[in-house]
Amino acid sequence: MKLVALIKKEFHRFFHDPRLIVTILLPGIVIFLLYTLLGNIIHTEESREMKVYLSGNSAVVEVLEQQIKESGDKVEWLPLENEEEARAAVKEGEATAILTFSENFDLFGEGARAGIVYDSGSENGSYFYGLVTSVLISVGMRFPIDVQTVNDSADMGREILTSLLPFLVVTFVFSACMSVTLESVAGEKERGTLSTILATSVKRSHIALGKIIPLSCISAIGAASSFLGVVLSLPKLMGLDAAMFTGYSFISYLLLFLLILSFVPLIVSAIATVSTLSRSVKEASAYTSVLMILVMIVSIVSLIVAQFGDWVVAVPVLNAVTAMGQILSGMLPVWQSLVSVGVNLVFTALLVWLIAKMLSSERVMFGK
Amino acid sequence: MEDLFTSEIVRAENLKKTFTLSRKQQRLEKTSLTRKVAVNGLSFSANRGEIYGLLGPNGAGKTTTLRMLSTLIKPDEGDAYIMGHSVRKEPQKVRDCVGFLTGELKLETFFTPDYLFDFFGAMHGVEKETLVKRKRELFARFGIDAFSQVKVGDLSTGMKQKVSLVISIVHDPDVVIFDEPTNGLDVLTAKVVTDFLAELKRMGKSVLLSTHIFSLVEKLCDRVGIIIDGKMVEEGPLEGVCGERSLEEKFFELYHGLKGEIV
Ligand SMILES: Nc1ncnc2c1ncn2[C@@H]1O[C@H](COP(=O)(O)OP(=O)(O)OP(=O)(O)O)[C@@H](O)[C@H]1O
Ligand SMILES: [Mg+2]
């Protein structure tokens, strides 16, 4: 009962204050507009002209052609006669890709394979690759496509996406949590309204939960807004089609979502912890910036160090960032993600317990 | 037994509280001591339906005492009983029968008086129907109806003070503990507070307040306890303590006796 009233109060404050709602939603909107604008400046909307060597035949080719025409681009199909020459042409940028289909590909029987060779460093190449994967998935292809790139580096678009997105997500989630939590916990302590509640017979653990639960929900809205802003505008920025994103399965989206969701209460309770310790909002924001720098360092470290051992799932923040990176690069670290989510929740619970302890500590609440 | 609890509503027995001083505080108070005895063996009792005033200079230990009585902090030694409940052993029960308030306004400005009343009612676990009834009664009695739907941040200081006073008794406590009730308030707002305290007395509640203002004690209090340096130096009914002199004269007599002339 008392917990419900505490939670309701936080929501009430939030949803009746248009300023707060804007603060929460704004980052996502700004990111989207900014990135889209940048994308438009960098990539002029010229129509593409693609040359693709084709070997074997499939109904997929027709679908591809139609899609390409619909987006105002052109494609020229060349028969694949000399593979060496064709590869050289792709490498030189004279052709976009080589697309191969095994015999009876459309029957989807045993041995049915599709293959693509492209230059991931070229914009057209990446675009065409994204298109092919999405069309293949849409016609129900369930087996892997043989992918080769003529350059040594892996798929450029994906690589940027992979390395940048976890970092961006972490940063935006953190700032969403920060704008909500600092005001609500440190602000209440500074103004002394928290001790008014302490003088009532409500349990300390309920006061802690009464903050963490609603603030996490509200921060999650902000995080989702920022995340959507990034996801919707990144392809535009990189000159890629949204088709690229359909390369990820439902499961990978679900895991990403869960990881972010478990990350939010963790950050909220970490900020709430330092806010409870601080005497003023100013002091709390100083500690919180240190916290933010730590979290950013952790996510940068995970970019540089590509491979961690399995122990990484036990480290909050690092576990989520690592798993996100793996998902975005096309892997499906199912158990790692789930364990990471669990670990984050355990740490959140620990922090909530710590906050409750601090709320009953004289030194923390009434110290001079 | 029963009689003891009903007439003697607050009883403090040998309360003691020592604080560890932070560096910053040592600098501020120009001392090299690391510990400070804020309350040093304080005993007193207050009866039902009375207003009891703890009088003392700055740093005497008034706030510390009242915080111990309202279970916000724990005494190092001794114990206090409110309505027979020990502040050490039954803090939850004590909180249910105590309303605690400090002179500064401590309500979140975003909410309306109406909302905050319901919220703090829920915090104290007051039943819905009881809450509705009490709200109607108290809001009418203290003239809050007119602005019950206005955000606290938009109210005048006097209105705000009324709201926080009323909210402190949302759970119908038998004892209201009030630290420096008129500190920092202008004359009009201070009048709101003193009227409220007198009204509480009429309602049969016991009030325990702290102050350094002599006139407030003389005007309102039935009993007075004079604290200096964490110790109770004189305690009893107002007339008994003062005798023929004014409270101010009595206080300085005690103070000089203890500390010599003030330089
Ligand atoms: N949390 C604390 N930590 C350290 N010292 C404290 C703490 N609270 C109070 N003190 C010290 O204990 C002494 C008594 O403080 P207290 O606040 O009880 O006095 P007071 O009578 O309320 O004075 P005032 O009129 O200034 O409010 C002071 O010297 C004060 O500095
Ligand atoms: Mg004080």
XYZ file of C-alpha atoms and ligand atoms in Angstrom:
663
model
C 0.000 0.000 0.000
C 2.644 2.501 1.114
C 4.954 1.350 -1.666
C 2.181 1.893 -4.213
C 1.611 5.432 -2.922
C 5.335 6.187 -3.164
C 5.534 4.871 -6.721
C 2.389 6.746 -7.746
C 3.801 9.974 -6.405
C 6.887 9.771 -8.644
C 4.775 9.020 -11.720
C 2.354 11.773 -10.815
C 5.151 14.303 -10.610
C 6.564 13.169 -13.911
C 3.422 12.929 -15.985
C 2.029 16.231 -14.760
C 5.143 18.161 -15.611
C 5.406 18.826 -19.351
C 8.957 20.070 -18.891
C 10.109 16.729 -17.520
C 8.420 14.797 -20.319
C 10.149 16.964 -22.891
C 13.490 16.530 -21.110
C 13.085 12.790 -21.343
C 11.944 12.596 -24.954
C 14.081 15.362 -26.364
C 17.427 13.519 -26.639
C 15.890 10.889 -28.910
C 14.225 13.468 -31.133
C 17.346 15.610 -31.318
C 19.533 12.613 -32.122
C 17.181 11.522 -34.865
C 16.962 14.958 -36.459
C 20.668 15.633 -36.148
C 21.802 12.316 -37.536
C 19.304 12.372 -40.357
C 20.360 15.873 -41.263
C 24.022 14.895 -41.162
C 23.252 11.858 -43.251
C 21.522 13.992 -45.852
C 24.424 16.361 -46.042
C 27.005 13.616 -46.408
C 25.111 11.464 -48.852
C 23.469 13.355 -51.668
C 20.457 11.593 -52.971
C 21.898 10.582 -56.333
C 20.503 7.456 -57.832
C 22.837 4.494 -57.721
C 24.059 2.652 -60.758
C 25.049 -0.876 -59.983
C 26.642 -3.630 -62.030
C 26.210 -7.144 -60.710
C 27.701 -10.366 -62.059
C 25.154 -13.105 -61.875
C 25.594 -16.854 -61.964
C 22.682 -19.250 -61.780
C 19.133 -18.026 -61.670
C 16.444 -17.451 -59.129
C 13.152 -15.640 -58.737
C 14.998 -13.573 -56.158
C 16.705 -11.691 -58.972
C 13.392 -10.349 -60.193
C 12.417 -9.212 -56.745
C 15.777 -7.492 -56.349
C 15.424 -5.745 -59.662
C 11.981 -4.504 -58.793
C 13.108 -3.165 -55.409
C 16.065 -1.409 -56.956
C 13.893 0.218 -59.609
C 11.374 1.288 -57.010
C 13.993 3.207 -55.087
C 15.019 4.972 -58.300
C 18.301 3.130 -58.746
C 19.614 1.136 -61.710
C 21.104 -2.305 -61.917
C 22.809 -4.013 -64.800
C 23.119 -7.822 -64.697
C 26.233 -9.304 -66.275
C 26.758 -13.026 -66.830
C 29.572 -14.437 -64.754
C 32.095 -15.872 -67.203
C 35.492 -15.422 -65.640
C 35.401 -15.340 -61.857
C 38.904 -13.900 -61.508
C 38.102 -11.007 -63.773
C 34.811 -10.374 -62.043
C 36.464 -10.267 -58.621
C 39.036 -7.859 -59.919
C 36.261 -5.659 -61.268
C 34.506 -5.650 -57.894
C 37.741 -4.821 -56.193
C 38.443 -1.999 -58.593
C 34.961 -0.642 -58.046
C 33.952 -1.210 -61.651
C 31.294 -3.694 -60.566
C 29.184 -3.771 -57.410
C 29.033 -7.447 -56.561
C 28.972 -11.053 -57.701
C 25.804 -12.914 -56.914
C 25.633 -16.683 -57.278
C 22.766 -19.135 -56.940
C 23.128 -22.909 -56.949
C 20.996 -24.989 -59.251
C 17.404 -25.412 -58.150
C 17.908 -22.698 -55.605
C 14.235 -21.776 -55.616
C 13.270 -25.270 -54.498
C 15.146 -24.608 -51.266
C 16.251 -28.211 -51.279
C 19.457 -29.692 -49.974
C 22.538 -28.008 -51.290
C 20.669 -24.870 -52.282
C 23.092 -22.037 -51.660
C 23.398 -18.410 -52.439
C 26.654 -16.503 -52.426
C 27.692 -12.920 -52.626
C 31.038 -11.253 -53.177
C 31.228 -7.526 -52.646
C 33.442 -4.702 -51.475
C 32.261 -3.751 -48.027
C 34.247 -0.569 -48.281
C 32.033 0.695 -51.053
C 28.726 2.296 -50.356
C 26.955 0.582 -53.228
C 28.414 -2.761 -52.225
C 27.161 -2.519 -48.649
C 23.820 -1.308 -49.872
C 23.442 -4.180 -52.312
C 24.498 -6.705 -49.692
C 21.892 -5.370 -47.257
C 19.265 -5.555 -49.937
C 20.105 -9.155 -50.856
C 19.996 -10.393 -47.280
C 16.687 -8.711 -46.610
C 15.111 -10.089 -49.797
C 16.430 -13.572 -49.084
C 14.985 -13.442 -45.592
C 11.696 -12.139 -46.911
C 11.338 -15.045 -49.317
C 11.893 -17.409 -46.446
C 15.493 -18.425 -46.823
C 16.588 -20.038 -43.591
C 20.131 -21.153 -44.436
C 23.199 -18.982 -44.432
C 24.375 -17.138 -47.447
C 28.050 -17.406 -48.381
C 29.480 -13.978 -47.938
C 32.854 -12.888 -49.181
C 34.291 -9.461 -49.251
C 37.062 -8.554 -51.619
C 38.692 -6.182 -49.184
C 40.262 -7.506 -45.989
C 38.243 -5.537 -43.510
C 34.890 -6.859 -42.508
C 31.651 -5.209 -43.488
C 32.257 -1.524 -42.903
C 28.728 -0.441 -42.168
C 28.258 -3.142 -39.641
C 31.588 -2.534 -38.054
C 30.862 1.107 -37.393
C 27.429 0.232 -36.184
C 28.742 -2.494 -33.944
C 31.391 -0.425 -32.315
C 29.450 2.791 -32.014
C 25.983 1.743 -31.033
C 26.645 0.128 -27.638
C 28.621 3.178 -26.669
C 25.895 5.548 -27.828
C 23.205 3.509 -26.127
C 25.096 3.456 -22.849
C 25.665 7.190 -22.990
C 22.069 8.021 -23.792
C 20.648 5.615 -21.257
C 22.932 7.135 -18.665
C 21.894 10.689 -19.422
C 18.220 9.735 -19.377
C 18.664 8.102 -15.959
C 20.672 11.044 -14.728
C 18.160 13.749 -15.594
C 15.398 11.895 -13.772
C 17.210 10.476 -10.769
C 19.389 13.380 -9.680
C 16.438 15.694 -9.272
C 14.248 13.170 -7.564
C 16.677 11.727 -5.015
C 19.378 14.347 -4.441
C 16.819 17.141 -4.864
C 14.547 15.682 -2.222
C 17.434 15.190 0.139
C 18.682 18.723 -0.371
C 15.249 20.241 0.238
C 14.700 18.012 3.254
C 11.473 16.487 1.949
C 13.044 13.063 2.235
C 13.390 13.375 6.009
C 9.709 14.343 6.204
C 8.986 10.891 4.795
C 11.536 9.298 7.130
C 9.527 10.536 10.103
C 6.540 8.457 8.975
C 6.259 4.767 9.687
C 7.022 3.678 6.123
C 9.787 1.084 5.723
C 13.163 2.307 4.455
C 13.275 -0.421 1.841
C 9.925 0.805 0.530
C 11.258 4.333 0.232
C 14.206 2.992 -1.774
C 12.023 0.843 -4.025
C 9.508 3.659 -4.288
C 12.220 5.648 -5.991
C 14.018 3.000 -8.048
C 10.948 1.368 -9.624
C 9.230 4.476 -11.023
C 12.464 6.251 -11.902
C 13.618 3.180 -13.829
C 10.346 3.079 -15.756
C 10.594 6.759 -16.612
C 14.269 6.474 -17.555
C 13.422 3.477 -19.716
C 11.113 5.715 -21.740
C 13.967 8.160 -22.231
C 16.390 5.373 -23.067
C 13.966 3.912 -25.592
C 13.545 7.306 -27.192
C 17.291 7.815 -27.524
C 17.786 4.279 -28.750
C 15.091 4.627 -31.394
C 16.584 7.910 -32.471
C 19.936 6.222 -33.020
C 18.574 3.114 -34.698
C 16.339 5.048 -37.060
C 18.945 7.557 -38.095
C 22.203 5.594 -38.203
C 21.487 3.857 -41.513
C 20.743 7.210 -43.060
C 23.954 8.599 -41.670
C 25.967 5.793 -43.170
C 24.127 5.914 -46.437
C 22.776 2.463 -45.873
C 19.266 1.333 -46.329
C 17.074 0.345 -43.450
C 17.216 -3.045 -45.112
C 20.478 -3.668 -43.311
C 18.717 -3.865 -40.037
C 16.418 -6.603 -41.096
C 19.508 -8.768 -41.007
C 18.927 -9.096 -37.292
C 16.451 -11.632 -36.093
C 13.641 -11.106 -33.662
C 15.669 -12.875 -30.983
C 18.575 -10.478 -31.368
C 16.244 -7.505 -31.009
C 14.679 -9.108 -27.967
C 18.082 -9.682 -26.369
C 19.151 -6.115 -27.125
C 15.958 -4.856 -25.576
C 16.389 -6.984 -22.450
C 19.992 -5.884 -22.050
C 19.058 -2.225 -22.237
C 16.137 -2.800 -19.928
C 18.342 -4.421 -17.291
C 20.886 -1.677 -17.675
C 18.416 1.107 -16.811
C 17.557 0.151 -13.188
C 21.226 -0.582 -12.560
C 22.249 2.916 -13.583
C 19.265 4.507 -11.835
C 20.127 2.812 -8.559
C 23.802 3.667 -8.923
C 22.918 7.338 -9.373
C 20.376 7.113 -6.552
C 23.082 5.660 -4.308
C 25.489 8.538 -4.837
C 22.571 10.992 -4.590
C 21.583 9.597 -1.210
C 25.165 9.961 -0.040
C 25.421 13.556 -1.243
C 24.203 16.569 0.642
C 23.143 18.584 -2.369
C 22.214 18.238 -6.021
C 25.518 19.890 -6.895
C 27.522 17.347 -4.967
C 25.465 14.525 -6.442
C 26.008 15.719 -10.009
C 29.750 15.811 -9.402
C 29.751 12.191 -8.241
C 27.431 11.234 -11.067
C 29.766 12.657 -13.687
C 32.538 10.511 -12.263
C 30.189 7.557 -12.513
C 29.379 8.449 -16.101
C 33.030 8.680 -17.056
C 33.615 5.256 -15.501
C 30.752 3.754 -17.457
C 31.978 5.364 -20.675
C 35.491 4.072 -20.112
C 34.105 0.596 -19.578
C 32.163 0.742 -22.820
C 35.163 2.057 -24.731
C 37.356 -0.675 -23.280
C 34.886 -3.240 -24.519
C 35.215 -1.754 -28.017
C 38.963 -2.015 -28.017
C 39.261 -5.393 -26.378
C 37.193 -7.448 -28.770
C 37.337 -10.702 -26.890
C 36.744 -11.256 -23.204
C 36.481 -14.559 -21.428
C 33.151 -15.756 -20.102
C 33.856 -14.032 -16.804
C 32.699 -10.828 -18.436
C 29.047 -11.702 -17.762
C 29.699 -11.182 -14.049
C 30.800 -7.578 -14.510
C 27.851 -5.169 -14.604
C 27.828 -2.652 -17.472
C 30.731 -4.393 -19.228
C 28.610 -7.526 -19.645
C 25.759 -5.631 -21.283
C 28.029 -3.626 -23.573
C 29.912 -6.726 -24.691
C 26.746 -8.690 -25.362
C 25.235 -5.767 -27.287
C 28.346 -5.566 -29.446
C 28.174 -9.269 -30.197
C 24.505 -9.129 -31.115
C 25.055 -6.193 -33.435
C 27.872 -7.994 -35.192
C 25.486 -10.778 -35.974
C 26.153 -13.258 -33.192
C 23.522 -14.588 -30.849
C 25.047 -14.732 -27.361
C 21.832 -16.033 -25.811
C 23.039 -17.388 -22.496
C 25.589 -14.604 -22.031
C 22.867 -12.019 -22.532
C 20.448 -13.694 -20.184
C 23.081 -14.162 -17.484
C 24.155 -10.530 -17.945
C 20.559 -9.396 -17.479
C 20.364 -11.512 -14.325
C 23.660 -10.165 -13.009
C 22.528 -6.589 -13.611
C 19.309 -7.220 -11.718
C 21.210 -8.765 -8.815
C 23.460 -5.720 -8.629
C 20.401 -3.478 -8.769
C 18.889 -5.353 -5.837
C 22.159 -4.955 -3.924
C 22.154 -1.215 -4.537
C 18.513 -0.903 -3.453
C 19.429 -2.688 -0.250
C 22.361 -0.330 0.195
C 20.122 2.712 -0.309
C 17.672 1.401 2.273
C 20.592 0.962 4.694
C 21.779 4.492 4.020
C 18.297 5.885 4.575
C 18.410 4.476 8.092
C 21.941 5.696 8.671
C 22.114 8.781 10.893
C 25.455 9.764 9.495
C 24.183 9.765 5.918
C 20.818 11.378 6.542
C 21.601 13.799 9.358
C 25.371 14.107 9.299
C 26.893 17.557 9.220
C 0.231 1.520 34.719
C -2.608 2.777 32.539
C -2.682 5.992 34.466
C 1.004 6.571 34.039
C 0.768 6.243 30.264
C -2.239 8.425 29.876
C -1.074 11.374 31.908
C 2.637 11.156 31.237
C 2.775 11.095 27.493
C 6.460 11.698 26.884
C 9.170 10.502 29.235
C 12.864 10.901 28.484
C 15.299 9.033 30.704
C 18.944 9.966 30.759
C 19.183 10.541 26.991
C 22.709 10.823 25.701
C 24.029 11.425 22.197
C 27.602 11.934 21.049
C 28.589 12.885 17.497
C 31.860 12.321 15.728
C 32.888 15.654 14.291
C 33.930 15.902 10.668
C 37.034 17.893 9.718
C 34.862 20.620 8.296
C 32.929 20.873 11.533
C 36.101 21.007 13.621
C 37.210 23.941 11.552
C 33.842 25.670 11.835
C 33.611 25.235 15.596
C 37.328 25.965 16.086
C 37.981 22.826 18.074
C 40.401 19.936 17.833
C 38.085 17.552 19.643
C 36.856 14.741 17.446
C 33.754 14.015 19.468
C 30.992 16.258 20.679
C 28.483 15.383 23.366
C 25.338 17.000 21.991
C 22.914 15.675 24.590
C 24.251 14.684 27.980
C 21.941 12.714 30.238
C 18.668 14.481 29.589
C 15.554 13.467 31.549
C 12.137 15.063 31.563
C 8.496 14.273 31.122
C 5.494 15.923 29.498
C 1.847 15.358 30.252
C -1.207 14.834 28.094
C -2.824 17.967 26.748
C 0.124 20.178 27.639
C 2.478 22.229 25.558
C 6.034 21.553 26.657
C 8.819 23.928 25.629
C 12.486 22.993 25.423
C 14.337 26.282 25.730
C 18.009 26.657 24.952
C 20.637 28.641 23.071
C 22.139 27.589 19.742
C 23.916 24.256 19.901
C 22.299 23.314 23.214
C 21.092 20.010 21.798
C 17.405 20.764 21.203
C 17.232 19.423 17.649
C 19.206 16.350 18.633
C 16.814 15.657 21.499
C 13.706 16.058 19.373
C 15.178 13.870 16.643
C 15.792 11.136 19.187
C 12.217 11.444 20.413
C 10.839 11.155 16.893
C 13.121 8.151 16.154
C 15.059 9.841 13.357
C 18.244 9.134 15.285
C 18.970 6.657 18.086
C 20.189 7.652 21.546
C 23.603 6.292 22.569
C 22.420 5.876 26.118
C 19.132 6.139 27.930
C 15.722 5.779 26.367
C 12.544 7.741 25.848
C 8.958 6.599 25.911
C 6.146 8.088 23.894
C 2.730 6.838 24.931
C 4.669 4.070 26.665
C 6.523 2.967 23.507
C 10.291 2.936 23.645
C 11.992 4.952 20.909
C 14.775 2.390 20.929
C 12.755 -0.773 20.784
C 9.523 0.219 19.042
C 10.385 3.018 16.638
C 7.557 2.073 14.244
C 4.959 2.368 17.014
C 6.407 5.667 18.115
C 6.229 7.033 14.565
C 2.558 6.117 14.430
C 1.712 8.287 17.427
C 4.052 11.179 16.718
C 3.843 14.035 14.246
C 7.244 15.617 13.582
C 7.819 18.994 12.068
C 10.631 21.481 11.716
C 10.298 25.206 11.277
C 11.531 25.195 7.722
C 8.989 24.143 5.150
C 9.691 20.726 3.826
C 7.016 19.889 1.316
C 7.578 19.159 -2.319
C 6.478 22.223 -4.205
C 5.128 20.365 -7.191
C 2.104 18.814 -5.460
C -1.192 20.231 -4.213
C -2.096 20.240 -0.497
C -4.859 17.798 -1.327
C -2.437 15.342 -2.948
C 0.167 15.636 -0.205
C -2.409 15.078 2.513
C -3.481 11.827 0.846
C 0.129 10.841 0.233
C 1.261 11.292 3.811
C -1.954 9.657 4.990
C -0.934 6.612 2.964
C 2.626 6.804 4.345
C 1.202 6.558 7.845
C -1.150 3.792 6.801
C -4.367 5.707 7.458
C -7.530 4.032 6.138
C -9.142 5.628 3.070
C -12.477 6.529 4.683
C -10.822 7.895 7.787
C -8.528 9.948 5.610
C -11.368 11.496 3.619
C -13.194 12.410 6.787
C -10.137 13.863 8.466
C -9.184 15.849 5.409
C -12.600 17.462 5.221
C -12.440 18.273 8.917
C -8.891 19.618 9.079
C -9.025 21.537 5.806
C -12.177 23.286 6.977
C -10.830 23.913 10.456
C -7.610 25.489 9.251
C -8.990 27.180 6.149
C -7.133 25.151 3.554
C -10.171 24.403 1.369
C -9.705 27.620 -0.574
C -6.322 26.549 -1.950
C -6.326 22.789 -1.576
C -5.947 22.345 -5.356
C -3.143 24.864 -5.840
C 0.430 23.597 -6.127
C 2.398 24.163 -2.921
C 5.014 26.093 -4.891
C 2.417 28.713 -5.805
C 1.205 29.301 -2.243
C 2.209 32.112 0.104
C 4.523 31.283 2.994
C 1.664 31.411 5.483
C -0.461 29.059 3.410
C 2.459 26.677 2.963
C 3.074 26.675 6.690
C -0.582 25.869 7.355
C -0.396 22.976 4.923
C 2.705 21.479 6.479
C 1.202 21.865 9.935
C -1.976 20.092 8.935
C -0.089 17.349 7.138
C 1.999 16.674 10.242
C -1.173 15.570 12.027
C -2.695 13.595 9.150
C -2.466 10.364 11.172
C -4.075 11.960 14.228
C -0.989 11.603 16.439
C -1.282 12.089 20.186
C 1.991 13.948 20.307
C 3.237 16.653 17.977
C 6.967 17.370 18.108
C 7.943 20.715 16.704
C 11.536 21.898 16.252
C 11.838 25.709 16.239
C 8.252 26.280 15.069
C 8.578 29.990 14.378
C 12.212 30.174 13.353
C 12.727 32.351 10.302
C 9.048 33.168 9.883
C 7.631 36.662 9.590
C 5.148 37.829 12.235
C 2.069 36.854 10.222
C 3.246 33.334 9.515
C 4.495 32.939 13.065
C 0.973 33.814 14.206
C -0.423 31.043 11.989
C 1.845 28.636 13.814
C 1.106 29.790 17.353
C -2.625 29.761 16.645
C -2.266 26.264 15.304
C -0.435 25.103 18.419
C -3.107 26.591 20.659
C -5.730 24.854 18.548
C -3.868 21.542 18.892
C -3.993 21.950 22.639
C -7.749 22.536 22.454
C -7.987 19.348 20.398
C -6.421 17.524 23.346
C -3.033 16.846 21.750
C 0.277 17.107 23.525
C 2.877 19.352 21.976
C 6.626 19.277 22.475
C 8.469 22.198 20.981
C 11.957 23.608 21.006
C 12.817 27.268 20.785
C 15.200 29.981 21.875
C 12.446 32.584 21.987
C 11.369 33.410 25.550
C 8.063 35.026 24.622
C 6.930 31.982 22.716
C 7.376 29.824 25.803
C 5.706 32.368 28.059
C 2.752 32.727 25.757
C 2.133 29.084 24.913
C 3.832 26.601 27.179
C 2.547 24.912 30.304
C 5.888 23.397 31.160
C 9.402 24.378 30.278
C 12.781 22.681 30.283
C 15.913 24.795 30.010
C 18.793 23.060 28.211
C 22.338 24.318 28.215
C 25.201 22.303 26.730
C 23.108 19.172 26.405
C 22.042 19.174 30.043
C 18.678 19.983 31.593
C 19.404 22.750 34.078
C 15.869 23.548 35.187
C 12.564 21.878 34.511
C 8.965 22.235 35.619
C 5.700 24.168 35.225
C 6.292 27.649 33.839
C 5.311 29.457 37.067
C 7.450 27.126 39.125
C 10.530 27.748 37.000
C 10.176 31.504 36.768
C 8.713 32.397 40.121
C 8.537 36.179 40.313
C 10.994 36.857 37.497
C 10.509 36.784 33.781
C 11.675 33.695 31.928
C 14.470 35.714 30.379
C 15.833 36.794 33.758
C 15.651 33.262 35.049
C 17.459 31.932 31.989
C 20.366 34.339 32.255
C 20.668 33.726 35.965
C 21.067 30.035 35.237
C 23.387 30.699 32.343
C 25.733 32.932 34.322
C 25.745 30.467 37.163
C 26.959 27.845 34.750
C 29.236 29.674 32.378
C 30.140 32.968 34.007
C 29.686 36.345 32.357
C 29.147 36.432 28.616
C 31.956 38.261 26.857
N 24.798 15.061 12.794
C 25.667 15.724 13.538
N 26.983 15.471 13.432
C 27.869 16.116 14.188
N 27.549 17.021 15.106
C 26.259 17.351 15.274
C 25.239 16.712 14.491
N 24.038 17.222 14.865
C 24.300 18.134 15.822
N 25.625 18.221 16.080
C 26.276 19.096 17.081
O 25.665 18.868 18.313
C 25.435 20.090 18.999
C 23.948 20.243 19.302
O 23.253 20.438 18.082
P 21.689 20.665 17.975
O 21.392 20.837 16.545
O 20.985 19.603 18.686
O 21.507 22.032 18.736
P 20.230 22.986 18.788
O 19.948 23.199 20.218
O 19.152 22.452 17.949
O 20.816 24.319 18.200
P 20.188 25.334 17.137
O 19.525 26.404 17.911
O 21.414 25.837 16.439
O 19.271 24.590 16.260
C 25.971 21.174 18.098
O 27.254 21.516 18.559
C 26.055 20.544 16.752
O 27.114 21.065 16.027
Mg 18.167 23.067 16.208
